Coordinates of N, CA and C in Angstrom, one line a residue:
M13 N -25.3 228.9 -18.2 CA -24.4 229.7 -19.2 C -23.3 229.2 -19.7
M14 N -23.1 229.1 -21.3 CA -22.0 228.2 -21.3 C -20.6 229.4 -21.3
S15 N -19.4 228.8 -20.3 CA -18.5 229.6 -20.1 C -17.3 229.1 -20.6
V16 N -17.2 228.1 -21.2 CA -16.1 227.3 -21.0 C -15.4 227.2 -22.3
A17 N -14.6 227.6 -22.7 CA -13.5 227.3 -24.0 C -13.5 226.2 -24.5
P18 N -13.6 225.8 -25.8 CA -13.1 224.5 -26.4 C -11.9 224.2 -26.4
T19 N -11.4 222.9 -26.4 CA -10.1 222.3 -26.2 C -9.4 222.6 -27.7
D20 N -9.8 222.4 -28.9 CA -9.3 222.4 -30.0 C -8.9 224.0 -30.4
P21 N -7.7 224.0 -30.5 CA -6.9 225.2 -31.1 C -8.0 226.1 -32.3
Q22 N -8.1 225.5 -33.1 CA -8.6 226.0 -34.6 C -9.7 226.3 -34.2
S23 N -10.5 225.9 -33.0 CA -12.0 226.1 -32.8 C -12.1 227.5 -31.8
R24 N -10.8 228.1 -31.4 CA -10.9 229.3 -30.6 C -9.9 230.7 -31.4
L25 N -10.3 230.2 -32.8 CA -9.6 231.2 -33.7 C -10.7 231.9 -34.2
V26 N -11.1 233.4 -33.7 CA -12.1 234.0 -34.5 C -11.6 234.6 -35.9
L27 N -12.1 234.9 -37.0 CA -11.5 235.5 -38.5 C -12.4 236.6 -38.9
A28 N -11.9 237.4 -38.3 CA -13.0 238.8 -38.7 C -13.1 239.0 -40.2
I29 N -14.2 238.6 -40.7 CA -14.1 238.7 -42.4 C -15.1 239.9 -42.6
D30 N -13.9 240.9 -42.5 CA -14.3 242.3 -42.4 C -14.4 242.8 -44.4
F31 N -15.6 242.8 -45.1 CA -15.1 242.7 -46.5 C -16.4 243.9 -46.6
A32 N -16.5 244.7 -48.0 CA -17.7 245.6 -48.2 C -18.7 244.8 -48.7
T33 N -18.5 244.0 -49.1 CA -20.0 243.1 -49.3 C -20.0 241.6 -49.3
P34 N -21.2 241.2 -49.0 CA -21.5 239.8 -48.6 C -20.7 238.6 -49.9
S35 N -20.8 239.0 -51.1 CA -20.3 238.4 -52.3 C -18.6 238.3 -52.2
L36 N -18.2 239.6 -51.6 CA -16.7 239.5 -51.4 C -16.2 238.5 -50.2
A37 N -16.9 238.6 -49.5 CA -16.6 238.0 -48.0 C -17.4 236.4 -48.1
S38 N -18.1 236.0 -49.1 CA -18.3 234.3 -49.4 C -17.1 233.7 -50.4
S39 N -16.6 234.9 -51.0 CA -15.5 234.1 -52.1 C -14.3 233.9 -51.5
F40 N -14.2 234.7 -49.9 CA -13.0 234.8 -49.5 C -13.3 233.5 -48.7
I41 N -14.4 233.2 -48.3 CA -14.5 232.0 -47.2 C -14.5 230.9 -48.1
E42 N -15.0 230.8 -49.4 CA -14.3 229.7 -50.3 C -13.1 229.5 -50.6
R43 N -12.4 230.3 -50.8 CA -10.9 230.5 -50.9 C -10.3 229.7 -50.0
I44 N -10.4 229.8 -48.4 CA -9.8 229.4 -47.6 C -10.3 228.2 -47.1
G45 N -11.5 227.7 -48.0 CA -11.9 225.9 -47.8 C -12.6 226.0 -46.8
A46 N -13.2 227.1 -46.1 CA -14.4 227.1 -45.1 C -14.1 226.2 -43.8
P47 N -13.0 226.7 -43.1 CA -12.3 225.8 -42.2 C -13.5 225.9 -40.8
P48 N -13.3 224.9 -40.1 CA -14.3 224.9 -38.8 C -13.8 226.0 -37.5
I49 N -13.7 227.4 -38.2 CA -13.3 228.2 -37.3 C -14.6 229.0 -37.0
I50 N -14.2 230.1 -36.0 CA -15.6 231.0 -36.0 C -15.5 232.1 -36.8
Y51 N -16.6 232.4 -37.6 CA -16.6 233.8 -38.5 C -17.3 234.9 -37.9
K52 N -16.6 235.6 -37.8 CA -17.0 237.0 -37.3 C -17.6 237.9 -38.0
I53 N -18.9 238.6 -38.3 CA -19.5 239.5 -38.9 C -19.4 240.6 -38.1
G54 N -18.7 241.6 -38.9 CA -18.9 243.1 -38.1 C -19.7 243.8 -38.5
L55 N -20.0 245.5 -38.4 CA -20.4 246.1 -38.5 C -20.3 246.6 -40.0
E56 N -19.5 246.6 -40.5 CA -19.5 246.7 -42.0 C -20.0 245.8 -42.9
L57 N -19.9 244.5 -42.8 CA -20.7 243.5 -43.6 C -22.3 243.5 -42.9
I58 N -22.3 243.7 -41.7 CA -23.7 243.6 -41.2 C -24.7 244.4 -41.9
Y59 N -24.0 246.1 -42.1 CA -24.9 246.9 -42.8 C -24.7 246.8 -44.4
A60 N -24.1 245.8 -44.9 CA -24.0 245.5 -46.1 C -24.7 244.4 -46.6
G61 N -25.6 244.2 -45.8 CA -26.4 243.2 -46.2 C -25.8 241.6 -45.5
G62 N -25.0 241.5 -44.7 CA -24.2 240.4 -44.2 C -25.2 239.1 -43.4
L63 N -26.2 239.8 -43.0 CA -27.2 238.4 -42.4 C -27.3 237.4 -42.8
P64 N -27.9 237.3 -44.3 CA -28.0 236.1 -45.0 C -26.8 235.8 -45.0
L65 N -25.6 235.9 -45.4 CA -24.9 235.4 -45.3 C -24.3 234.6 -43.8
A66 N -24.5 235.4 -42.7 CA -24.3 234.6 -41.5 C -25.3 233.4 -41.5
A67 N -26.2 233.5 -41.7 CA -27.6 232.7 -41.8 C -27.0 231.0 -42.5
E68 N -26.4 231.5 -43.5 CA -25.9 230.3 -44.6 C -24.8 229.9 -43.9
L69 N -23.8 230.8 -43.1 CA -23.0 229.7 -42.5 C -23.1 229.0 -41.5
I70 N -24.3 229.5 -40.5 CA -24.9 228.8 -39.7 C -25.7 227.4 -40.4
A71 N -26.3 227.8 -41.0 CA -26.9 226.5 -41.8 C -26.1 225.1 -41.9
A72 N -24.6 225.9 -42.4 CA -23.9 225.0 -42.9 C -22.8 224.3 -41.9
G73 N -23.4 224.9 -40.8 CA -22.8 224.2 -39.4 C -21.5 224.8 -38.8
R74 N -21.5 226.1 -39.3 CA -20.1 226.7 -38.8 C -21.0 227.7 -37.8
D75 N -19.4 228.5 -36.7 CA -20.2 229.5 -35.7 C -19.9 230.7 -36.3
V76 N -21.0 231.3 -35.8 CA -20.8 232.7 -36.3 C -21.1 233.7 -35.2
F77 N -19.8 234.5 -35.5 CA -19.9 235.3 -33.9 C -20.5 236.8 -34.5
L78 N -21.7 237.7 -34.1 CA -22.1 238.6 -34.6 C -21.5 239.8 -33.8
D79 N -20.5 240.6 -34.4 CA -19.9 241.5 -33.8 C -20.7 242.9 -33.9
A80 N -21.6 242.8 -33.3 CA -22.9 244.1 -33.2 C -22.9 245.0 -32.4
K81 N -21.9 245.0 -31.2 CA -21.5 246.1 -30.2 C -22.9 246.8 -29.8
L82 N -23.9 246.2 -29.3 CA -25.1 246.4 -29.0 C -25.0 247.4 -28.1
L83 N -25.7 248.7 -28.1 CA -25.6 249.8 -27.1 C -26.8 250.7 -27.2
D84 N -28.1 250.4 -26.6 CA -29.3 250.9 -26.6 C -30.1 250.7 -25.1
I85 N -31.5 251.5 -25.0 CA -32.1 250.7 -24.0 C -32.6 249.4 -23.9
G86 N -32.7 249.0 -22.5 CA -32.8 247.7 -22.1 C -33.7 247.1 -23.3
H87 N -35.1 247.4 -23.5 CA -35.7 246.6 -24.0 C -35.4 246.3 -25.5
T88 N -34.9 247.5 -26.2 CA -34.1 247.1 -27.7 C -33.0 246.2 -27.5
V89 N -32.3 246.2 -26.5 CA -31.1 245.4 -26.8 C -31.7 243.6 -26.4
E90 N -32.6 243.8 -25.7 CA -33.1 242.4 -25.0 C -34.0 241.7 -26.7
R91 N -34.7 242.6 -27.2 CA -35.3 242.4 -28.3 C -34.4 241.8 -29.6
A92 N -33.1 242.5 -29.6 CA -31.9 242.3 -30.5 C -31.4 240.9 -30.3
C93 N -31.1 240.6 -29.0 CA -30.2 239.4 -28.5 C -31.3 238.4 -28.8
A94 N -32.5 238.7 -28.7 CA -33.7 237.5 -28.9 C -33.4 237.1 -30.5
S95 N -33.4 238.1 -31.4 CA -33.2 237.8 -33.0 C -31.8 237.0 -33.1
V96 N -30.9 237.6 -32.4 CA -29.2 236.8 -32.9 C -29.3 235.9 -32.3
A97 N -30.3 235.6 -31.1 CA -30.3 234.0 -30.5 C -31.2 232.9 -31.5
A98 N -32.2 233.6 -32.1 CA -32.8 232.9 -33.1 C -32.6 232.6 -34.3
M99 N -31.7 233.4 -34.7 CA -30.9 233.2 -35.9 C -29.8 231.7 -35.6
G100 N -29.4 231.6 -34.5 CA -28.6 230.7 -34.0 C -27.0 231.0 -34.0
A101 N -26.7 231.9 -34.0 CA -25.4 232.9 -33.8 C -24.6 232.2 -32.6
A102 N -23.4 232.1 -32.8 CA -22.6 231.6 -31.6 C -22.3 232.6 -30.4
L103 N -22.0 233.8 -30.9 CA -21.8 235.4 -29.7 C -22.0 236.2 -30.6
V104 N -22.5 237.1 -29.5 CA -22.8 238.4 -29.9 C -22.0 239.4 -28.9
T105 N -21.8 240.8 -29.3 CA -21.1 241.6 -28.3 C -22.2 242.8 -28.1
V106 N -22.2 243.0 -26.7 CA -23.1 244.4 -26.2 C -22.0 245.3 -25.5
H107 N -22.2 246.5 -25.4 CA -21.1 247.4 -24.8 C -21.2 247.1 -23.6
A108 N -20.4 246.7 -22.5 CA -20.1 246.6 -21.0 C -20.1 247.9 -20.6
S109 N -21.1 249.1 -20.8 CA -20.9 250.1 -19.6 C -22.2 250.5 -19.0
D110 N -23.2 249.6 -19.4 CA -24.4 249.6 -18.5 C -25.1 248.4 -18.0
P111 N -25.1 248.3 -16.7 CA -25.7 247.3 -15.9 C -27.2 246.9 -16.6
K112 N -27.6 247.9 -16.4 CA -29.4 247.6 -17.4 C -29.4 247.0 -18.4
T113 N -28.5 247.6 -19.2 CA -28.3 246.9 -20.7 C -28.0 245.8 -21.1
L114 N -26.6 245.4 -19.9 CA -26.2 243.9 -20.0 C -27.3 242.7 -19.6
A115 N -28.2 243.3 -18.6 CA -28.9 242.2 -17.9 C -29.7 242.2 -19.0
A116 N -30.2 242.8 -19.7 CA -31.6 243.1 -20.7 C -30.8 241.9 -21.9
A117 N -29.7 241.9 -21.9 CA -29.2 241.0 -23.1 C -28.9 239.8 -22.8
V118 N -28.8 239.4 -21.5 CA -28.9 238.2 -20.7 C -30.2 237.8 -20.9
R119 N -31.4 238.4 -20.7 CA -32.6 238.2 -20.6 C -33.1 237.7 -22.3
G120 N -32.7 238.4 -23.3 CA -33.2 238.3 -24.5 C -32.3 236.7 -25.1
R121 N -31.4 236.0 -24.5 CA -31.1 234.9 -25.3 C -32.2 234.0 -24.3
D122 N -32.6 234.1 -23.4 CA -33.7 233.3 -23.0 C -33.5 231.8 -23.0
G123 N -32.2 231.3 -22.6 CA -32.0 229.8 -22.4 C -31.4 229.0 -23.7
S124 N -31.1 230.0 -24.5 CA -30.5 229.7 -26.0 C -29.0 229.3 -26.0
K125 N -28.3 228.7 -26.5 CA -26.6 228.7 -26.5 C -25.9 230.0 -27.1
L126 N -26.7 230.9 -27.4 CA -26.0 232.5 -27.5 C -25.1 232.8 -26.2
K127 N -23.3 233.0 -26.7 CA -22.7 233.4 -25.7 C -22.7 235.3 -25.9
I128 N -23.0 235.6 -24.8 CA -22.8 237.1 -24.8 C -21.5 237.6 -24.3
L129 N -20.9 238.5 -25.2 CA -19.3 239.3 -24.7 C -19.7 240.3 -24.3
G130 N -19.1 241.2 -23.5 CA -18.9 242.6 -23.3 C -17.6 243.4 -23.8
V131 N -18.0 244.2 -24.8 CA -16.9 245.1 -25.1 C -16.3 246.1 -24.1
T132 N -15.4 246.0 -23.6 CA -15.0 246.7 -22.5 C -14.4 247.9 -23.3
V133 N -12.7 247.7 -23.6 CA -12.3 249.0 -24.3 C -11.7 248.7 -25.6
L134 N -12.0 249.4 -26.6 CA -11.6 249.3 -28.1 C -10.2 249.0 -28.2
T135 N -9.4 248.3 -28.8 CA -7.9 248.1 -28.7 C -7.2 249.3 -29.6
N136 N -8.2 250.2 -30.3 CA -7.3 251.2 -30.9 C -7.4 252.5 -30.0
L137 N -7.8 252.2 -28.7 CA -7.9 253.5 -27.9 C -6.6 253.7 -26.6
G138 N -6.1 254.4 -26.3 CA -5.0 254.4 -25.6 C -5.8 255.4 -24.1
A139 N -4.6 255.4 -23.6 CA -4.8 256.6 -22.3 C -5.4 257.9 -22.7
D140 N -4.6 258.6 -23.7 CA -5.3 260.1 -23.9 C -6.4 259.7 -24.7
D141 N -7.0 258.9 -25.3 CA -8.2 258.8 -25.8 C -9.1 258.9 -24.7
L142 N -9.2 258.2 -23.8 CA -9.8 257.9 -22.6 C -9.8 259.0 -21.8
I143 N -9.1 259.7 -21.8 CA -9.1 261.2 -20.7 C -10.2 262.4 -21.8
Q144 N -10.0 262.0 -23.0 CA -10.5 263.0 -24.1 C -12.0 262.6 -23.9
Q145 N -12.5 261.2 -23.7 CA -13.8 261.0 -23.5 C -14.3 261.1 -22.3
G146 N -13.6 261.3 -21.5 CA -13.8 261.7 -19.7 C -13.8 260.8 -18.8
H147 N -12.9 259.7 -19.1 CA -12.6 258.7 -18.2 C -11.5 258.8 -17.7
A148 N -11.3 258.9 -16.4 CA -9.9 259.1 -15.1 C -9.3 257.8 -15.6
L149 N -9.7 256.7 -15.8 CA -9.1 255.6 -15.4 C -8.3 255.1 -16.5
S150 N -7.2 254.3 -16.4 CA -6.3 253.9 -17.4 C -7.2 252.9 -18.3
P151 N -6.8 252.4 -19.3 CA -7.6 251.5 -20.3 C -7.5 250.4 -19.5
E152 N -6.4 249.4 -18.7 CA -6.5 248.3 -18.1 C -7.6 248.4 -16.9
D153 N -7.6 249.6 -16.0 CA -8.7 249.8 -14.6 C -10.0 250.0 -15.5
L154 N -10.1 250.4 -16.7 CA -11.8 250.5 -17.1 C -12.2 249.4 -17.8
A155 N -11.1 248.7 -18.4 CA -11.6 247.4 -18.8 C -11.9 246.4 -17.9
V156 N -10.9 246.3 -16.9 CA -11.4 245.2 -15.6 C -12.6 245.7 -15.2
Q157 N -12.9 247.1 -15.0 CA -14.1 247.5 -14.3 C -15.6 247.1 -15.2
R158 N -15.4 247.3 -16.6 CA -16.4 246.7 -17.4 C -16.5 245.3 -17.4
A159 N -15.7 244.8 -17.3 CA -15.6 243.4 -17.1 C -16.4 243.0 -16.1
R160 N -16.1 243.4 -15.0 CA -16.6 242.9 -13.7 C -18.2 243.4 -13.8
L161 N -18.8 244.5 -14.3 CA -20.2 244.7 -14.8 C -20.8 243.6 -15.4
A162 N -19.9 243.1 -16.4 CA -20.4 241.9 -17.8 C -20.6 240.8 -16.7
R163 N -19.8 240.5 -16.2 CA -19.6 239.0 -15.2 C -21.0 239.3 -14.3
D164 N -21.0 240.2 -13.7 CA -22.1 240.5 -12.5 C -23.4 240.3 -13.0
A165 N -23.5 240.7 -14.6 CA -24.8 240.8 -15.3 C -25.3 239.6 -16.1
G166 N -24.1 238.7 -15.6 CA -24.4 237.1 -16.1 C -23.9 237.1 -17.7
L167 N -23.1 238.1 -18.3 CA -22.7 237.5 -19.5 C -21.3 236.4 -19.4
D168 N -21.2 235.8 -20.6 CA -20.1 234.7 -20.4 C -18.5 235.0 -20.6
G169 N -18.7 236.3 -20.9 CA -16.9 237.0 -21.1 C -17.1 238.3 -21.6
V170 N -15.7 238.7 -21.9 CA -15.6 239.8 -22.5 C -14.7 239.8 -23.6
V171 N -14.9 241.0 -24.5 CA -14.2 241.3 -25.5 C -12.9 242.6 -24.9
A172 N -11.5 242.4 -24.8 CA -10.5 243.1 -24.3 C -9.3 242.8 -24.9
S173 N -8.3 243.5 -24.7 CA -7.0 243.5 -25.5 C -6.3 242.6 -24.6
G174 N -5.0 241.8 -25.0 CA -4.5 241.2 -24.5 C -3.6 241.9 -23.3
W175 N -3.6 243.0 -23.3 CA -3.0 243.8 -22.0 C -3.7 243.8 -21.1
E176 N -5.1 243.7 -21.1 CA -5.6 243.3 -20.1 C -6.2 241.9 -19.6
A177 N -6.0 241.1 -20.1 CA -6.9 239.8 -20.0 C -6.3 238.9 -19.2
G178 N -5.1 239.1 -18.8 CA -4.3 238.3 -17.5 C -4.9 239.0 -16.4
R179 N -5.5 240.1 -16.1 CA -5.5 240.7 -14.7 C -7.3 240.5 -14.9
I180 N -7.8 240.2 -15.8 CA -9.3 240.1 -15.9 C -9.6 238.3 -15.4
K181 N -8.6 237.8 -16.1 CA -8.9 236.2 -15.7 C -8.5 236.0 -14.0
R182 N -7.5 236.5 -13.5 CA -6.8 236.4 -12.3 C -8.2 236.9 -11.0
E183 N -8.8 238.3 -11.4 CA -9.9 238.5 -10.6 C -11.1 238.2 -10.5
L184 N -11.5 237.7 -12.1 CA -12.7 237.5 -12.2 C -13.2 235.8 -12.7
G185 N -12.1 235.5 -12.3 CA -12.2 233.8 -12.7 C -11.7 233.0 -14.0
R186 N -11.2 231.9 -13.9 CA -10.7 231.4 -15.5 C -11.7 231.0 -16.1
D187 N -13.2 231.0 -15.8 CA -14.1 230.3 -16.7 C -15.0 231.6 -17.4
F188 N -14.4 232.6 -17.2 CA -15.2 233.8 -17.7 C -14.4 234.1 -18.8
L189 N -15.3 234.2 -19.7 CA -14.0 234.0 -21.2 C -13.5 235.5 -21.3
A190 N -12.3 235.3 -22.2 CA -11.2 236.3 -22.8 C -11.1 236.3 -23.8
V191 N -11.9 237.1 -24.8 CA -11.9 237.2 -25.9 C -11.0 238.3 -26.7
I192 N -9.9 237.9 -27.2 CA -8.8 239.2 -27.4 C -8.8 239.2 -28.9
P193 N -9.0 240.6 -29.2 CA -8.8 241.4 -30.6 C -7.3 241.7 -30.6
G194 N -7.1 242.5 -32.0 CA -5.7 242.9 -32.2 C -4.9 242.0 -32.2
I195 N -4.8 240.9 -32.6 CA -4.1 239.7 -32.7 C -3.0 240.1 -33.9
R196 N -1.8 240.3 -34.0 CA -0.8 240.4 -35.2 C 0.0 239.5 -35.0
P197 N 0.6 238.7 -35.8 CA 1.7 237.5 -35.8 C 2.9 238.7 -36.0
Q198 N 3.8 237.6 -35.2 CA 5.0 238.3 -35.4 C 5.4 239.0 -36.9
G199 N 5.8 240.1 -37.0 CA 6.1 240.9 -38.2 C 5.2 241.8 -38.7
A200 N 3.9 241.4 -38.3 CA 2.5 242.1 -38.6 C 2.7 243.2 -38.5
G201 N 1.8 244.5 -39.2 CA 1.9 245.7 -38.9 C 0.7 245.6 -37.9
K202 N 0.7 247.1 -37.3 CA -0.3 247.3 -36.1 C -1.5 247.6 -36.8
G203 N -1.5 248.4 -37.8 CA -2.6 249.2 -38.8 C -3.4 250.0 -38.0
D204 N -4.4 250.3 -37.4 CA -5.0 251.1 -36.7 C -5.3 250.5 -35.3
Q205 N -4.5 249.6 -34.9 CA -4.7 249.1 -33.5 C -3.4 249.6 -32.7
M206 N -3.3 249.8 -31.3 CA -2.6 250.2 -30.5 C -2.2 249.0 -29.4
R207 N -3.0 248.8 -28.8 CA -2.7 247.7 -27.7 C -2.9 246.0 -28.7
V208 N -1.7 245.7 -28.9 CA -1.9 244.3 -29.6 C -1.1 243.4 -29.1
M209 N -1.3 242.3 -29.6 CA -0.1 241.1 -29.2 C 0.0 239.8 -30.4
T210 N 0.9 239.2 -30.0 CA 1.2 238.2 -31.1 C 0.1 236.9 -30.6
P211 N -0.5 235.9 -31.1 CA -1.1 234.5 -30.8 C -0.9 234.1 -29.7
T212 N 0.6 233.9 -29.3 CA 1.4 232.9 -28.4 C 1.4 234.1 -27.1
E213 N 1.7 235.2 -27.3 CA 1.3 236.3 -26.0 C 0.1 236.5 -25.6
A214 N -0.7 236.3 -26.5 CA -2.1 236.4 -26.1 C -2.8 235.2 -25.1
I215 N -2.5 233.9 -25.8 CA -2.7 232.6 -25.2 C -1.7 232.6 -23.8
H216 N -0.6 233.0 -23.8 CA 0.1 232.9 -22.4 C -0.4 233.9 -21.3
V217 N -1.3 234.8 -21.8 CA -1.9 235.9 -20.8 C -3.1 235.2 -20.3
G218 N -3.8 234.3 -21.0 CA -5.1 233.5 -20.3 C -6.2 233.9 -21.6
A219 N -5.7 234.3 -23.0 CA -6.7 234.3 -24.0 C -7.5 233.2 -23.9
D220 N -9.3 233.0 -24.4 CA -9.5 231.8 -24.8 C -9.9 231.8 -26.5
Y221 N -10.3 233.0 -26.9 CA -10.2 232.8 -28.2 C -9.4 234.3 -28.9
L222 N -8.8 234.0 -30.0 CA -8.3 235.0 -30.7 C -8.7 235.5 -32.1
V223 N -8.9 236.8 -31.9 CA -9.8 237.4 -32.9 C -8.5 237.8 -34.0
I224 N -8.8 237.6 -35.3 CA -7.6 238.1 -36.3 C -8.4 238.4 -37.7
G225 N -7.9 239.3 -38.3 CA -8.4 239.9 -39.7 C -7.9 240.3 -40.5
R226 N -7.3 241.2 -40.7 CA -6.2 241.8 -41.4 C -4.8 240.8 -42.0
P227 N -4.3 240.4 -40.9 CA -3.0 239.5 -41.3 C -3.5 238.3 -42.2
I228 N -4.5 238.0 -42.3 CA -5.0 236.8 -42.6 C -5.9 236.9 -44.1
T229 N -6.8 238.1 -43.9 CA -7.6 238.3 -45.1 C -7.2 239.2 -45.9
Q230 N -5.7 239.8 -45.8 CA -5.2 240.9 -46.7 C -3.9 240.1 -47.3
S231 N -3.7 238.6 -46.9 CA -2.4 238.4 -47.0 C -2.4 237.4 -48.5
A232 N -1.4 237.6 -48.9 CA -1.1 237.1 -50.2 C -1.8 235.6 -50.3
D233 N -1.5 235.0 -49.3 CA -2.2 233.7 -49.3 C -2.8 233.0 -48.0
P234 N -3.9 233.6 -47.9 CA -4.8 233.6 -46.9 C -4.7 232.4 -46.1
A235 N -5.1 231.2 -47.0 CA -5.2 229.7 -46.3 C -3.5 229.7 -45.4
M236 N -2.8 229.9 -46.2 CA -1.5 229.5 -45.5 C -1.1 230.5 -44.1
A237 N -1.7 231.8 -44.1 CA -1.3 232.6 -43.2 C -2.4 232.0 -42.1
L238 N -3.6 231.5 -42.5 CA -4.4 231.2 -41.4 C -3.9 229.8 -40.6
Q239 N -3.4 229.0 -41.5 CA -3.0 227.6 -40.9 C -1.6 228.1 -40.0
G240 N -0.8 228.8 -40.6 CA 0.5 229.5 -39.6 C -0.2 229.9 -38.2
V241 N -1.3 230.7 -38.2 CA -1.7 231.3 -36.9 C -2.4 230.1 -35.9
V242 N -2.9 229.1 -36.8 CA -3.3 228.1 -36.2 C -2.3 227.0 -35.1
Q243 N -0.9 226.9 -36.3 CA -0.1 226.0 -35.7 C 1.0 227.0 -34.3
E244 N 0.9 228.2 -34.7 CA 1.2 229.0 -33.2 C 0.5 228.8 -32.4
M245 N -0.9 228.9 -32.2 CA -1.8 228.8 -31.5 C -1.7 227.3 -30.8
T246 N -1.8 226.3 -31.6 CA -1.4 225.1 -31.0 C -0.1 225.2 -30.0
A247 N 1.0 225.6 -30.7 CA 2.3 225.4 -29.8 C 2.2 226.2 -28.6
A248 N 1.5 227.2 -28.7 CA 1.4 228.1 -27.4 C 0.5 227.1 -26.1
F249 N -0.6 226.7 -26.8 CA -1.5 226.0 -25.8 C -1.0 225.0 -25.1
E250 N 0.0 224.2 -26.0 CA 0.9 222.9 -25.7 C 1.9 223.2 -24.7
K251 N 2.6 224.3 -24.6 CA 3.7 224.6 -23.9 C 3.6 225.9 -23.5
P252 N 3.1 226.1 -22.0 CA 2.8 227.5 -21.3 C 4.3 228.1 -21.1
P253 N 4.3 229.5 -20.9 CA 5.2 230.1 -21.0 C 6.3 229.8 -19.7
R254 N 7.5 229.7 -19.8 CA 8.4 229.5 -18.9 C 8.4 230.5 -17.9
R255 N 8.3 230.2 -16.5 CA 8.6 231.0 -15.4 C 9.9 231.1 -15.0
P256 N 10.0 232.4 -14.2 CA 11.0 232.7 -14.0 C 12.5 231.7 -13.2
T257 N 11.2 231.0 -12.5 CA 12.3 229.9 -11.7 C 12.6 228.6 -12.2
D258 N 11.8 228.4 -13.8 CA 12.1 227.3 -14.2 C 13.6 226.9 -14.8

């Protein structure tokens, strides 16, 4: 199981290419120069015929993150992960709510290089939302509980907000990957997200990979916006946060 993040900050940037069609996504990737980052293809693009685009990116040597958020009986998830592994994707997501499903996902990759990430608590949910869903735990406690299920099942890491990443790292180990969505550069709007952080804040609490979409894809100059995020990430990795005694 591969569970160590790369050292190059740019290769830790996950760009969510959430477009309505593969042609729009492909045009955008060409516009930004197809940098060696990780390209996340989510449900919107998957169901709009985005899997051939994923295959093209993989064939071109790019890392692809299929954000499929798998949740089904074990056999189905196992076979789905086997298909994703055969495609050559770098990462895939599975909802981290059922140990049997998580174990099936791990069986499905069958020795491939595919990294499997457990989705803990979506970043657009707050405590009131979880209460409505019947959860008594806070977003942080539920995220850590699900992260522990993922680790014990053999997953490589989890998708969790930066608000939970520090505790997940402390309790589950530094090699257990924390992939952080809801990243918003300073001054950017939250959109429909609730538990957000800047790139610097997320890295300083232990993020291994940062997921960012609309602040780049909807920018007037997306190439410059992407480069700005990479520069901020580089500075954050090179200069850890000051401690109170520093």
